[in-house]
Amino acid sequence: MAITTVRITDGICSSGSRRAFSLDFSYRKSTKQLTSVASTGRLRGGGKVTATVNPYSHAEPEERKSLADFLVEAEDLLRSDGGDGGPPRWFSPLECGARAPGSPLLLYIPGIDGTGLGLIRQHKRLGEMFDIWCLHFPVSDRTPAPDIVKLIERTVRSEYFRSPNRPIYIVGESIGACLAIDVAATNPDIDIVLILANPGFPFATMFESMLNETHVSQMCGGLLGDFFATSANLPTLFRILPKDTLLWKLQLLKSATASANSHMHTVKAQTLILLSGRDQWLLNKEDIEKLRCALPKSEVRHFESNGHFLFLEHGVDLATIIKHAYFYRRGKKLDYISDYILPTPFELKEFEESQRWFTAAISPVYLSTLENGTVVRSLAGIPSEGPVLYVGNHLLLGLDFRPPAIHVLKERNIMLRGLAHPMMFSKKKGSMLPDMQMFDSLRIIGAVPVSNMNFYKLLRSKAHVVLYPGGAREALHRKGEEHKLFWPQHSEFVRLASKFGAKIVPFGVVGEDDICQMVFDYNDQMKIPFLKNLIEEITHDTIKLRNGEEGEVGNQDLHVPGIIPKIPGRFYVYFGKPIETKGREKELNDKDKAQGVYLEVKSEVERCMAYLKVKRESDPYRNIFPRLLYYLSHGFTSEIPTFDLRIH
């Protein structure tokens, strides 16, 4: 183990440099730890990942610090505090030095342990996105809650003065969450983003009667989780939280909670609330609901299998959580294009694992068209350089986007930015719309709320954009409407694509009729008064995308079709030959000529679907049982054959 010396204070040095603190404690840092560097694939702009080797083709396990590292570094912090410990102060973890230019500041306010090391498993990943400062409370510190709030507030105001156009993130756990609320409440003029993990509420006083020699071990184990309460960890645990310190922390929690409750109605900050399902000590559902309702810009995320110390537990990645929720921004407003951070190879692997049974069941076949018109079973026909606009048909419930997005990223190192319905990104308080957590997988792989501005920015950034002109009407179609297009009569995407010289790639997807059957569609549901009212209420709560359209295309009411599964057949995706618009901006600025290309694209999508529907009839592996036998004979990583691609 190597000794790394750093010095800390609660303020900023006279030079005004954010990184030029005075630092004053030592802790051990393993010489085996790798230097934190920005991932090759973590580029902004939404375009193709520009790496020599595709980082998504194979993902190595991520190296993270462990609970043992937490205990070792906590011991060193205790040792560095000395006898009197001194006041609370900030420190910046050394492994957080690989942040990207323009990264916002993240202040971490610890919970009951007070060490400031609660994000130790998160430092490497968060350090690529933020400039991280952590607040440390020495064991002997007895600073009252109002003074701690003033300390945090001084830092917030000082840093906001230096970078007024960047948000300041405050991550608070239990006690720290209450302190963070107070800071946000007293500074409504500052752009603060709150991330509150298991906020504490005024029920801690019931623990005071338990603080005797018999119950201290049980108390510590309950607060810090069962994984702390082992014979090897208890000595360090008792040094972090001796009996008198634990009693003080509970008094601090009581004071901080009372203040937060009285001020939270003035909080204007964007807030992400993270709740653990197994937090038995500080979580109170009624108060959490009050908190959610009191914060007008809040979103709640549940982690049912986790305990109180959420960020120290295996499988919890705060960087991924922030990206899922689209809570990462570098400026005053979220920019879905420039603020988007590509998934790491490990994130993609986790997402792929979450989809593996569905992908295995449908065994997708991917075809593309080379420049000479040859159809190949690969993605070789997809253009490498953006901007590229992929235009195709939507299957039921949008099942067609996830598998191709993963496959294109793994095979071609290209991120597809899908234009999706705004309901997947925000909802009103009290709305009957689904929980935002349902759409995390779409967010992590680059989905963007459909809008003219987002479409423009994506093309300008040379991204690979996926557009479904049929929208919700096509994804929520009726009985007998499988593989049918519901496109508007006119579209502006051709003229906009030509402004940036984008290639347009028509594509078709078929196969939903082989995995499910529609039994209870929109027309059936509208005959039932209760469901009709529910559909109208849900639709009213969302942005109406096609108010100007009449008939079928304009009727995009949101509902959940009733379906029954079938023995899975197979999905087929066919990318047609790219249509060039480069050099045709003047020509395609003419509405009639642009309309001609639009109809050409639509015709190509229909041709791709027709080709697949005919050719799949000759696929010997269309049914799942032959595919299972092939897997058993050739291994589950083998590519299953399909029909003869030649046109007879």
XYZ file of C-alpha atoms in Angstrom:
648
model
C 0.000 0.000 0.000
C 1.244 3.481 -0.840
C 0.591 6.520 1.308
C -0.982 9.397 -0.619
C -0.971 12.745 1.165
C -3.630 15.334 0.494
C -4.752 18.390 2.443
C -8.262 19.683 2.941
C -10.088 22.761 4.166
C -13.673 23.961 4.148
C -13.026 26.843 1.787
C -11.327 28.065 -1.381
C -7.778 29.384 -1.423
C -7.002 32.971 -2.315
C -5.884 32.076 -5.820
C -9.491 31.306 -6.697
C -8.605 28.011 -8.364
C -11.166 25.305 -7.832
C -8.487 22.601 -7.503
C -5.982 24.601 -5.460
C -7.226 23.654 -2.024
C -5.144 23.547 1.072
C -5.168 19.824 1.941
C -4.227 18.302 5.290
C -4.792 14.559 5.764
C -3.149 11.333 4.684
C -4.744 8.105 3.623
C -3.587 4.895 2.000
C -4.165 4.341 -1.681
C -3.438 0.969 -3.260
C -0.593 0.986 -5.771
C -2.608 -1.533 -7.772
C -5.357 0.953 -8.533
C -5.525 1.891 -12.199
C -5.452 5.505 -13.279
C -8.941 6.782 -14.030
C -9.219 7.910 -17.634
C -12.139 8.877 -19.803
C -13.595 5.932 -21.676
C -12.806 5.804 -25.358
C -16.497 5.662 -26.193
C -17.669 8.504 -23.929
C -17.825 11.261 -26.526
C -20.419 13.999 -26.830
C -22.508 14.902 -29.839
C -24.512 11.743 -30.376
C -22.497 10.532 -33.354
C -20.405 7.458 -34.037
C -17.907 6.375 -31.419
C -14.499 7.232 -32.853
C -12.313 4.449 -31.503
C -9.817 2.367 -33.468
C -11.079 -0.796 -31.815
C -14.777 -1.176 -31.119
C -15.003 -0.989 -27.294
C -18.494 -2.492 -27.389
C -17.537 -5.769 -29.030
C -16.181 -7.092 -25.738
C -16.684 -5.639 -22.253
C -14.237 -6.398 -19.467
C -15.538 -6.341 -15.867
C -15.282 -2.876 -14.356
C -12.756 -2.398 -11.568
C -14.357 -0.810 -8.548
C -13.302 -0.170 -5.013
C -14.824 -2.446 -2.415
C -16.177 -2.319 1.116
C -12.692 -3.297 2.279
C -11.321 -0.151 0.584
C -13.969 1.905 2.360
C -12.904 0.519 5.744
C -9.171 0.986 5.068
C -9.571 4.580 3.914
C -11.996 5.337 6.752
C -9.340 4.090 9.211
C -6.787 6.403 7.629
C -9.185 9.336 7.815
C -9.737 8.643 11.511
C -5.990 8.497 12.035
C -5.456 11.756 10.153
C -8.105 13.568 12.221
C -5.922 13.315 15.333
C -7.354 13.921 18.755
C -9.531 16.980 18.249
C -10.459 16.188 14.661
C -11.136 19.763 13.665
C -14.189 21.111 11.803
C -15.963 19.587 8.786
C -14.068 20.116 5.526
C -14.039 19.225 1.841
C -11.745 16.859 0.016
C -11.572 15.778 -3.617
C -10.801 12.066 -4.238
C -7.641 11.525 -6.266
C -9.319 8.964 -8.542
C -11.750 11.650 -9.718
C -9.192 13.563 -11.733
C -10.186 12.361 -15.223
C -13.238 14.559 -15.640
C -14.177 15.942 -19.039
C -13.841 19.681 -19.779
C -16.816 21.676 -18.626
C -17.849 19.110 -16.019
C -20.256 20.461 -13.397
C -19.418 20.432 -9.693
C -20.817 17.630 -7.512
C -20.859 18.074 -3.735
C -21.312 14.923 -1.673
C -22.877 15.311 1.792
C -22.486 12.053 3.757
C -25.027 10.290 5.881
C -24.751 8.729 9.312
C -21.089 7.640 8.941
C -19.817 11.156 8.227
C -16.580 9.986 6.588
C -17.324 11.452 3.167
C -16.293 8.159 1.574
C -19.821 6.975 0.851
C -19.280 7.338 -2.922
C -16.007 5.413 -2.920
C -17.386 2.716 -5.246
C -18.703 5.452 -7.548
C -15.654 7.738 -7.720
C -14.121 6.434 -10.933
C -17.272 6.638 -13.058
C -18.585 9.859 -11.521
C -15.134 11.416 -11.812
C -15.405 11.277 -15.599
C -18.603 13.343 -15.493
C -18.178 15.689 -12.501
C -15.714 17.678 -10.445
C -16.320 15.938 -7.106
C -15.910 17.367 -3.603
C -16.804 15.286 -0.544
C -17.591 16.643 2.922
C -15.809 14.953 5.835
C -16.987 15.120 9.465
C -14.359 14.087 12.032
C -15.663 11.664 14.663
C -15.371 14.243 17.425
C -17.077 16.997 15.417
C -20.235 18.425 16.959
C -21.045 21.205 14.489
C -24.808 21.919 14.647
C -26.954 21.542 11.542
C -27.430 25.301 10.842
C -23.663 25.824 10.788
C -23.149 22.845 8.458
C -25.751 24.296 6.113
C -23.875 27.625 6.144
C -20.600 25.828 5.342
C -22.169 24.072 2.349
C -23.907 27.275 1.304
C -20.617 29.222 1.287
C -19.123 26.658 -1.058
C -22.185 26.618 -3.304
C -22.324 30.382 -3.633
C -18.580 30.682 -4.187
C -18.588 28.068 -6.955
C -21.742 29.462 -8.529
C -20.059 32.885 -8.670
C -17.148 31.289 -10.573
C -19.330 29.308 -13.025
C -22.825 30.845 -13.111
C -23.837 28.940 -16.242
C -23.220 25.473 -14.813
C -25.458 23.596 -12.393
C -24.168 22.490 -8.987
C -25.082 18.930 -8.030
C -25.563 18.049 -4.372
C -25.728 14.344 -3.502
C -26.965 13.784 0.038
C -27.564 10.578 1.981
C -30.012 10.437 4.942
C -28.756 13.321 7.132
C -26.919 14.757 4.130
C -30.147 14.727 2.107
C -31.880 16.882 4.725
C -28.950 19.308 4.792
C -29.002 19.462 0.980
C -32.710 20.360 0.996
C -31.987 23.212 3.395
C -29.206 24.547 1.159
C -31.446 24.416 -1.919
C -34.305 26.086 -0.025
C -32.171 29.037 1.074
C -30.594 29.476 -2.375
C -33.469 29.394 -4.892
C -31.555 31.750 -7.202
C -28.784 29.170 -7.779
C -29.095 26.332 -10.288
C -28.882 23.319 -7.959
C -29.616 19.699 -8.855
C -30.425 17.536 -5.821
C -29.858 13.789 -5.627
C -31.307 12.543 -2.343
C -30.636 8.965 -1.223
C -32.917 7.641 1.526
C -33.729 11.025 3.088
C -34.033 10.815 6.894
C -37.175 11.984 8.689
C -37.988 12.880 12.298
C -38.377 9.391 13.678
C -34.780 8.973 14.768
C -35.594 9.934 18.340
C -37.028 6.479 18.935
C -33.490 5.139 18.649
C -32.146 7.237 21.535
C -33.541 4.888 24.182
C -31.721 2.018 22.489
C -28.275 3.608 22.871
C -26.902 1.484 25.682
C -24.068 -1.020 25.765
C -26.413 -3.893 24.890
C -27.917 -2.382 21.767
C -25.097 -0.346 20.182
C -23.882 -3.259 18.046
C -27.406 -3.963 16.821
C -27.973 -0.277 16.145
C -24.815 0.145 14.067
C -25.469 -3.022 12.145
C -28.994 -1.913 11.325
C -27.961 1.534 10.171
C -24.986 0.513 8.077
C -26.319 -2.738 6.705
C -25.814 -6.388 7.433
C -22.681 -6.523 5.311
C -20.923 -4.211 7.825
C -21.904 -6.209 10.889
C -19.177 -8.864 10.772
C -16.557 -9.488 13.414
C -13.836 -8.182 11.078
C -15.654 -4.895 10.399
C -17.019 -4.071 13.841
C -13.818 -2.517 15.281
C -13.659 0.031 12.453
C -17.402 0.526 12.660
C -17.204 1.406 16.345
C -14.356 3.833 15.686
C -16.403 5.551 12.958
C -19.538 5.624 15.101
C -18.781 5.379 18.809
C -21.804 5.558 21.055
C -21.626 9.296 21.776
C -21.088 10.106 18.069
C -24.027 7.955 17.021
C -26.234 9.718 19.551
C -25.054 13.073 18.186
C -25.761 11.991 14.599
C -29.309 11.076 15.569
C -29.758 14.476 17.199
C -28.291 16.033 14.057
C -30.741 14.049 11.951
C -33.626 15.264 14.076
C -32.525 18.894 13.765
C -31.755 18.703 10.027
C -35.055 16.993 9.279
C -37.102 19.558 11.194
C -35.405 22.392 9.331
C -35.771 20.678 5.942
C -39.459 20.023 6.541
C -40.089 23.669 7.331
C -38.218 24.936 4.246
C -38.814 22.384 1.511
C -41.859 24.202 0.113
C -39.463 26.864 -1.202
C -37.186 24.402 -3.023
C -37.130 24.930 -6.791
C -34.242 22.578 -7.555
C -34.507 19.662 -9.948
C -34.519 16.624 -7.651
C -33.886 12.914 -8.005
C -35.016 10.872 -4.980
C -33.483 7.399 -4.564
C -35.259 5.027 -2.183
C -34.036 1.665 -0.904
C -36.640 -0.999 -0.234
C -34.683 -2.535 2.659
C -33.853 0.670 4.534
C -35.505 -0.337 7.798
C -34.287 2.495 10.005
C -34.775 5.871 8.381
C -37.242 5.335 5.556
C -40.841 6.347 6.165
C -43.116 5.980 3.131
C -45.604 8.631 4.181
C -42.888 11.239 4.616
C -41.230 10.236 1.351
C -44.548 10.803 -0.427
C -44.850 14.203 1.248
C -41.327 15.010 0.129
C -42.066 13.976 -3.449
C -45.210 16.075 -3.558
C -43.503 19.065 -1.932
C -40.726 19.160 -4.534
C -42.257 20.281 -7.843
C -39.372 19.054 -10.029
C -38.775 15.668 -8.432
C -38.503 12.158 -9.812
C -38.451 9.045 -7.623
C -36.427 5.862 -8.235
C -36.916 2.683 -6.217
C -34.261 0.070 -5.377
C -36.260 -2.647 -3.690
C -33.420 -5.051 -2.886
C -31.006 -2.478 -1.429
C -30.410 -1.158 2.074
C -29.628 2.154 3.723
C -26.106 2.686 2.361
C -27.227 2.534 -1.256
C -24.021 3.727 -2.913
C -21.812 1.173 -1.166
C -23.848 -1.807 -2.312
C -23.031 -4.063 -5.226
C -24.847 -3.354 -8.488
C -25.666 0.290 -7.720
C -24.069 2.722 -10.172
C -24.916 6.368 -9.547
C -23.467 7.497 -12.895
C -25.793 5.088 -14.710
C -28.763 6.163 -12.573
C -28.138 9.806 -13.477
C -27.875 8.945 -17.173
C -31.009 6.792 -17.059
C -32.981 9.677 -15.596
C -31.471 12.213 -18.028
C -30.347 14.273 -15.027
C -26.918 15.092 -16.421
C -26.447 18.522 -17.912
C -23.574 20.965 -18.239
C -25.607 24.135 -18.735
C -28.735 25.822 -17.459
C -30.988 23.606 -19.572
C -30.707 19.969 -20.538
C -29.546 19.464 -24.113
C -30.503 15.926 -25.121
C -27.797 15.905 -27.765
C -24.693 17.619 -26.363
C -25.299 16.472 -22.765
C -25.794 12.838 -23.732
C -23.005 10.491 -22.621
C -22.603 7.257 -24.511
C -23.033 4.064 -22.505
C -19.833 2.464 -21.309
C -19.110 -1.038 -22.651
C -20.082 -2.422 -19.255
C -23.388 -0.510 -19.266
C -24.151 -1.889 -22.716
C -23.314 -5.386 -21.507
C -25.705 -5.000 -18.558
C -28.419 -3.690 -20.866
C -27.798 -6.536 -23.276
C -28.066 -9.016 -20.393
C -31.421 -7.516 -19.388
C -32.682 -8.132 -22.949
C -31.003 -11.510 -23.533
C -34.115 -13.706 -23.167
C -36.153 -11.548 -25.510
C -33.302 -11.381 -28.032
C -32.740 -15.138 -27.801
C -36.458 -15.770 -28.299
C -36.724 -13.687 -31.471
C -33.192 -14.456 -32.848
C -33.121 -11.358 -35.098
C -31.813 -11.543 -38.658
C -30.066 -8.354 -39.840
C -29.717 -7.591 -43.542
C -28.313 -4.548 -45.301
C -27.758 -3.412 -48.892
C -24.340 -2.691 -50.387
C -23.760 0.138 -52.885
C -24.033 -2.305 -55.799
C -27.452 -3.442 -54.574
C -26.302 -6.774 -53.091
C -28.213 -7.834 -49.973
C -25.874 -9.196 -47.277
C -26.441 -10.715 -43.872
C -24.465 -8.119 -41.971
C -24.509 -4.382 -41.397
C -21.829 -3.732 -44.002
C -24.265 -1.674 -46.080
C -24.839 0.892 -43.324
C -22.879 4.134 -43.879
C -20.001 4.646 -41.460
C -20.003 8.436 -41.376
C -22.933 10.545 -40.265
C -25.252 12.209 -40.559
C -27.466 9.260 -41.428
C -31.259 9.132 -41.150
C -32.843 5.689 -40.772
C -36.552 5.744 -41.617
C -38.712 2.701 -41.014
C -41.851 1.099 -39.667
C -42.790 0.718 -36.014
C -43.801 -2.654 -34.608
C -46.280 -3.110 -31.778
C -45.173 -1.324 -28.565
C -41.945 -0.234 -30.241
C -40.372 -3.681 -29.848
C -38.270 -3.051 -32.939
C -35.770 -0.507 -31.571
C -33.823 -2.130 -28.724
C -32.340 -5.237 -30.432
C -31.080 -3.365 -33.542
C -29.648 -0.563 -31.398
C -27.549 -3.073 -29.443
C -26.519 -4.991 -32.554
C -25.480 -1.910 -34.544
C -23.399 -0.631 -31.628
C -21.652 -3.974 -31.141
C -21.041 -4.735 -34.815
C -20.423 -1.268 -36.264
C -19.605 0.898 -33.238
C -22.464 3.243 -34.188
C -24.932 4.709 -31.715
C -28.475 4.982 -33.083
C -30.288 8.009 -31.653
C -33.979 7.154 -31.788
C -36.591 9.916 -31.826
C -39.113 8.756 -29.216
C -42.420 9.916 -27.754
C -41.999 12.648 -25.069
C -44.002 10.550 -22.564
C -40.832 8.475 -22.058
C -38.961 11.466 -20.636
C -41.319 13.355 -18.339
C -44.775 13.263 -16.835
C -46.979 15.536 -14.774
C -47.459 15.037 -11.045
C -50.377 12.680 -10.451
C -50.442 11.540 -14.064
C -51.564 7.992 -14.886
C -48.667 7.634 -17.324
C -46.177 4.813 -16.637
C -43.285 5.326 -14.232
C -40.284 6.891 -15.965
C -38.107 4.020 -14.739
C -39.835 1.800 -17.322
C -38.044 3.657 -20.110
C -34.516 3.581 -18.671
C -33.295 1.131 -21.297
C -34.344 3.447 -24.117
C -32.683 6.415 -22.460
C -29.340 4.696 -21.941
C -29.127 3.745 -25.626
C -29.717 7.264 -26.831
C -33.450 7.835 -27.282
C -34.376 11.518 -27.634
C -37.791 13.229 -27.320
C -39.062 13.781 -30.838
C -39.070 17.459 -31.763
C -37.946 19.560 -34.703
C -35.160 21.115 -32.629
C -33.778 17.789 -31.411
C -33.973 16.398 -34.950
C -32.070 19.423 -36.258
C -29.369 19.184 -33.569
C -28.843 15.470 -34.149
C -28.321 15.921 -37.885
C -26.064 18.901 -37.276
C -23.921 16.777 -34.922
C -23.566 14.119 -37.663
C -25.479 11.548 -35.644
C -27.147 8.346 -36.833
C -30.833 9.136 -36.275
C -33.779 6.712 -36.284
C -37.173 8.129 -37.262
C -40.551 6.365 -37.233
C -42.987 8.573 -39.175
C -45.886 6.356 -38.035
C -45.241 7.279 -34.401
C -47.574 6.133 -31.646
C -50.375 5.275 -34.096
C -48.159 2.631 -35.678
C -46.718 1.350 -32.381
C -50.239 1.092 -30.885
C -52.025 -0.234 -33.947
C -55.278 -2.181 -34.019
C -56.185 -5.773 -34.892
C -55.158 -6.801 -38.378
C -52.849 -3.805 -38.836
C -49.536 -5.607 -38.365
C -46.796 -4.269 -40.658
C -49.031 -1.472 -41.934
C -47.718 2.072 -42.304
C -49.557 5.078 -40.843
C -47.447 7.903 -42.202
C -48.579 11.501 -42.656
C -49.265 12.745 -46.165
C -46.303 15.112 -46.055
C -43.081 15.214 -44.068
C -40.283 17.722 -43.651
C -37.587 15.165 -42.837
C -36.349 15.004 -46.457
C -35.720 18.747 -46.705
C -34.036 18.858 -43.305
C -31.875 15.841 -44.130
C -30.738 17.518 -47.343
C -29.617 20.632 -45.448
C -26.943 18.519 -43.770
C -26.285 16.157 -46.670
C -27.601 13.203 -44.649
C -27.964 9.784 -46.208
C -31.469 8.351 -45.805
C -31.589 4.613 -45.143
C -35.086 3.086 -45.498
C -35.591 -0.066 -43.423
C -38.307 -2.578 -42.705
C -38.917 -4.845 -39.723
C -41.313 -7.796 -39.592
C -42.058 -10.516 -37.064
C -44.478 -9.200 -34.456
C -47.223 -11.453 -35.838
C -45.026 -14.435 -34.933
C -44.636 -13.515 -31.256
C -48.044 -12.210 -30.177
C -51.672 -11.826 -31.172
C -53.785 -8.749 -30.581
C -56.988 -9.630 -28.685
C -58.068 -6.355 -27.058
C -57.288 -3.269 -29.126
C -58.083 0.432 -28.979
C -61.487 0.042 -30.591
C -62.474 -2.602 -28.022
C -61.284 -0.481 -25.111
C -63.107 2.650 -26.240
C -66.401 0.741 -25.913
C -65.859 0.397 -22.152
C -66.589 3.702 -20.331
C -63.957 3.223 -17.612
C -61.182 2.445 -20.098
C -62.330 5.173 -22.466
C -62.051 7.770 -19.684
C -58.636 6.398 -18.686
C -57.321 6.592 -22.259
C -58.599 10.143 -22.623
C -57.002 11.161 -19.314
C -53.632 9.617 -20.170
C -53.631 11.107 -23.653
C -54.537 14.530 -22.232
C -51.480 14.372 -19.951
C -49.093 13.955 -22.885
C -47.899 16.198 -25.670
C -50.111 15.842 -28.732
C -47.593 15.421 -31.519
C -49.863 15.631 -34.544
C -52.618 18.091 -33.784
C -52.608 19.246 -37.383
C -53.205 15.778 -38.825
C -56.646 14.375 -39.424
C -57.984 10.833 -39.525
C -55.944 7.775 -38.613
C -52.555 9.508 -38.513
C -53.777 12.154 -36.086
C -55.435 9.609 -33.805
C -52.519 8.723 -31.520
C -54.362 8.129 -28.258
C -52.193 6.298 -25.725
C -53.352 2.942 -24.430
C -52.028 -0.549 -23.695
C -53.197 -3.133 -26.248
C -54.252 -6.507 -24.911
C -52.104 -9.252 -26.413
C -51.453 -12.946 -25.902
C -48.016 -14.428 -26.625
C -47.317 -17.006 -29.288
C -44.547 -19.584 -29.549
C -41.906 -17.114 -30.745
C -41.106 -16.856 -34.379
C -38.312 -14.638 -35.607
C -37.635 -10.941 -36.173
C -36.178 -9.762 -39.472
C -34.597 -6.337 -40.042
C -33.698 -5.207 -43.550
C -31.809 -1.950 -44.233
C -32.301 -0.829 -47.809
C -29.873 1.011 -50.064
C -28.984 4.499 -48.767
C -30.507 7.466 -50.608
C -28.063 10.357 -51.061
C -29.137 13.934 -50.333
C -25.680 15.510 -50.319
C -25.441 18.186 -52.963
C -29.219 18.153 -53.475
C -30.175 20.809 -50.931
C -31.316 23.309 -53.541
C -33.220 20.634 -55.454
C -34.906 19.167 -52.361
C -35.797 22.567 -50.969
C -38.606 22.399 -53.491
C -41.597 20.873 -51.706
C -42.724 18.819 -54.681
C -39.314 17.262 -55.225
C -38.896 16.635 -51.502
C -42.314 14.981 -51.525
C -41.123 12.732 -54.330
C -38.174 11.534 -52.227
C -40.505 11.088 -49.249
C -42.739 8.791 -51.286
C -39.644 6.975 -52.534
C -38.549 6.334 -48.944
C -42.010 5.114 -47.994
C -42.098 2.812 -51.008
C -38.673 1.410 -50.084
C -39.794 0.688 -46.512
C -42.829 -1.184 -47.872
C -40.577 -3.067 -50.307
C -38.228 -4.091 -47.466
C -41.163 -5.409 -45.436
C -42.628 -7.234 -48.442
C -39.253 -8.851 -49.184
C -38.937 -10.076 -45.582
C -42.500 -11.400 -45.408
C -41.944 -13.466 -48.542
C -38.432 -14.674 -47.751
C -39.136 -15.678 -44.147
C -41.497 -18.359 -45.454
C -38.399 -20.248 -46.631
C -36.451 -19.774 -43.399
C -36.018 -23.261 -41.850
C -35.288 -21.585 -38.495
C -38.285 -19.282 -38.348
C -39.764 -21.370 -35.525
C -38.065 -21.407 -32.126
C -37.699 -25.205 -31.895
C -35.298 -25.612 -34.859
C -33.330 -22.688 -33.440
C -33.051 -24.402 -30.054
C -31.774 -27.566 -31.704
C -29.225 -25.528 -33.645
C -28.051 -23.845 -30.439
C -27.676 -27.221 -28.728
C -25.608 -28.529 -31.642
C -23.449 -25.483 -32.354
C -23.381 -23.509 -29.095
C -25.476 -20.633 -27.847
C -23.122 -17.977 -29.246
C -23.373 -19.253 -32.818
C -25.224 -17.371 -35.568
C -28.297 -19.268 -36.688
C -28.703 -19.553 -40.482
C -31.666 -18.072 -42.289
C -33.198 -18.032 -45.782
C -31.238 -17.768 -49.035
C -30.700 -14.060 -49.685
C -30.657 -14.429 -53.451
C -33.760 -13.274 -55.312
C -35.052 -16.105 -57.507
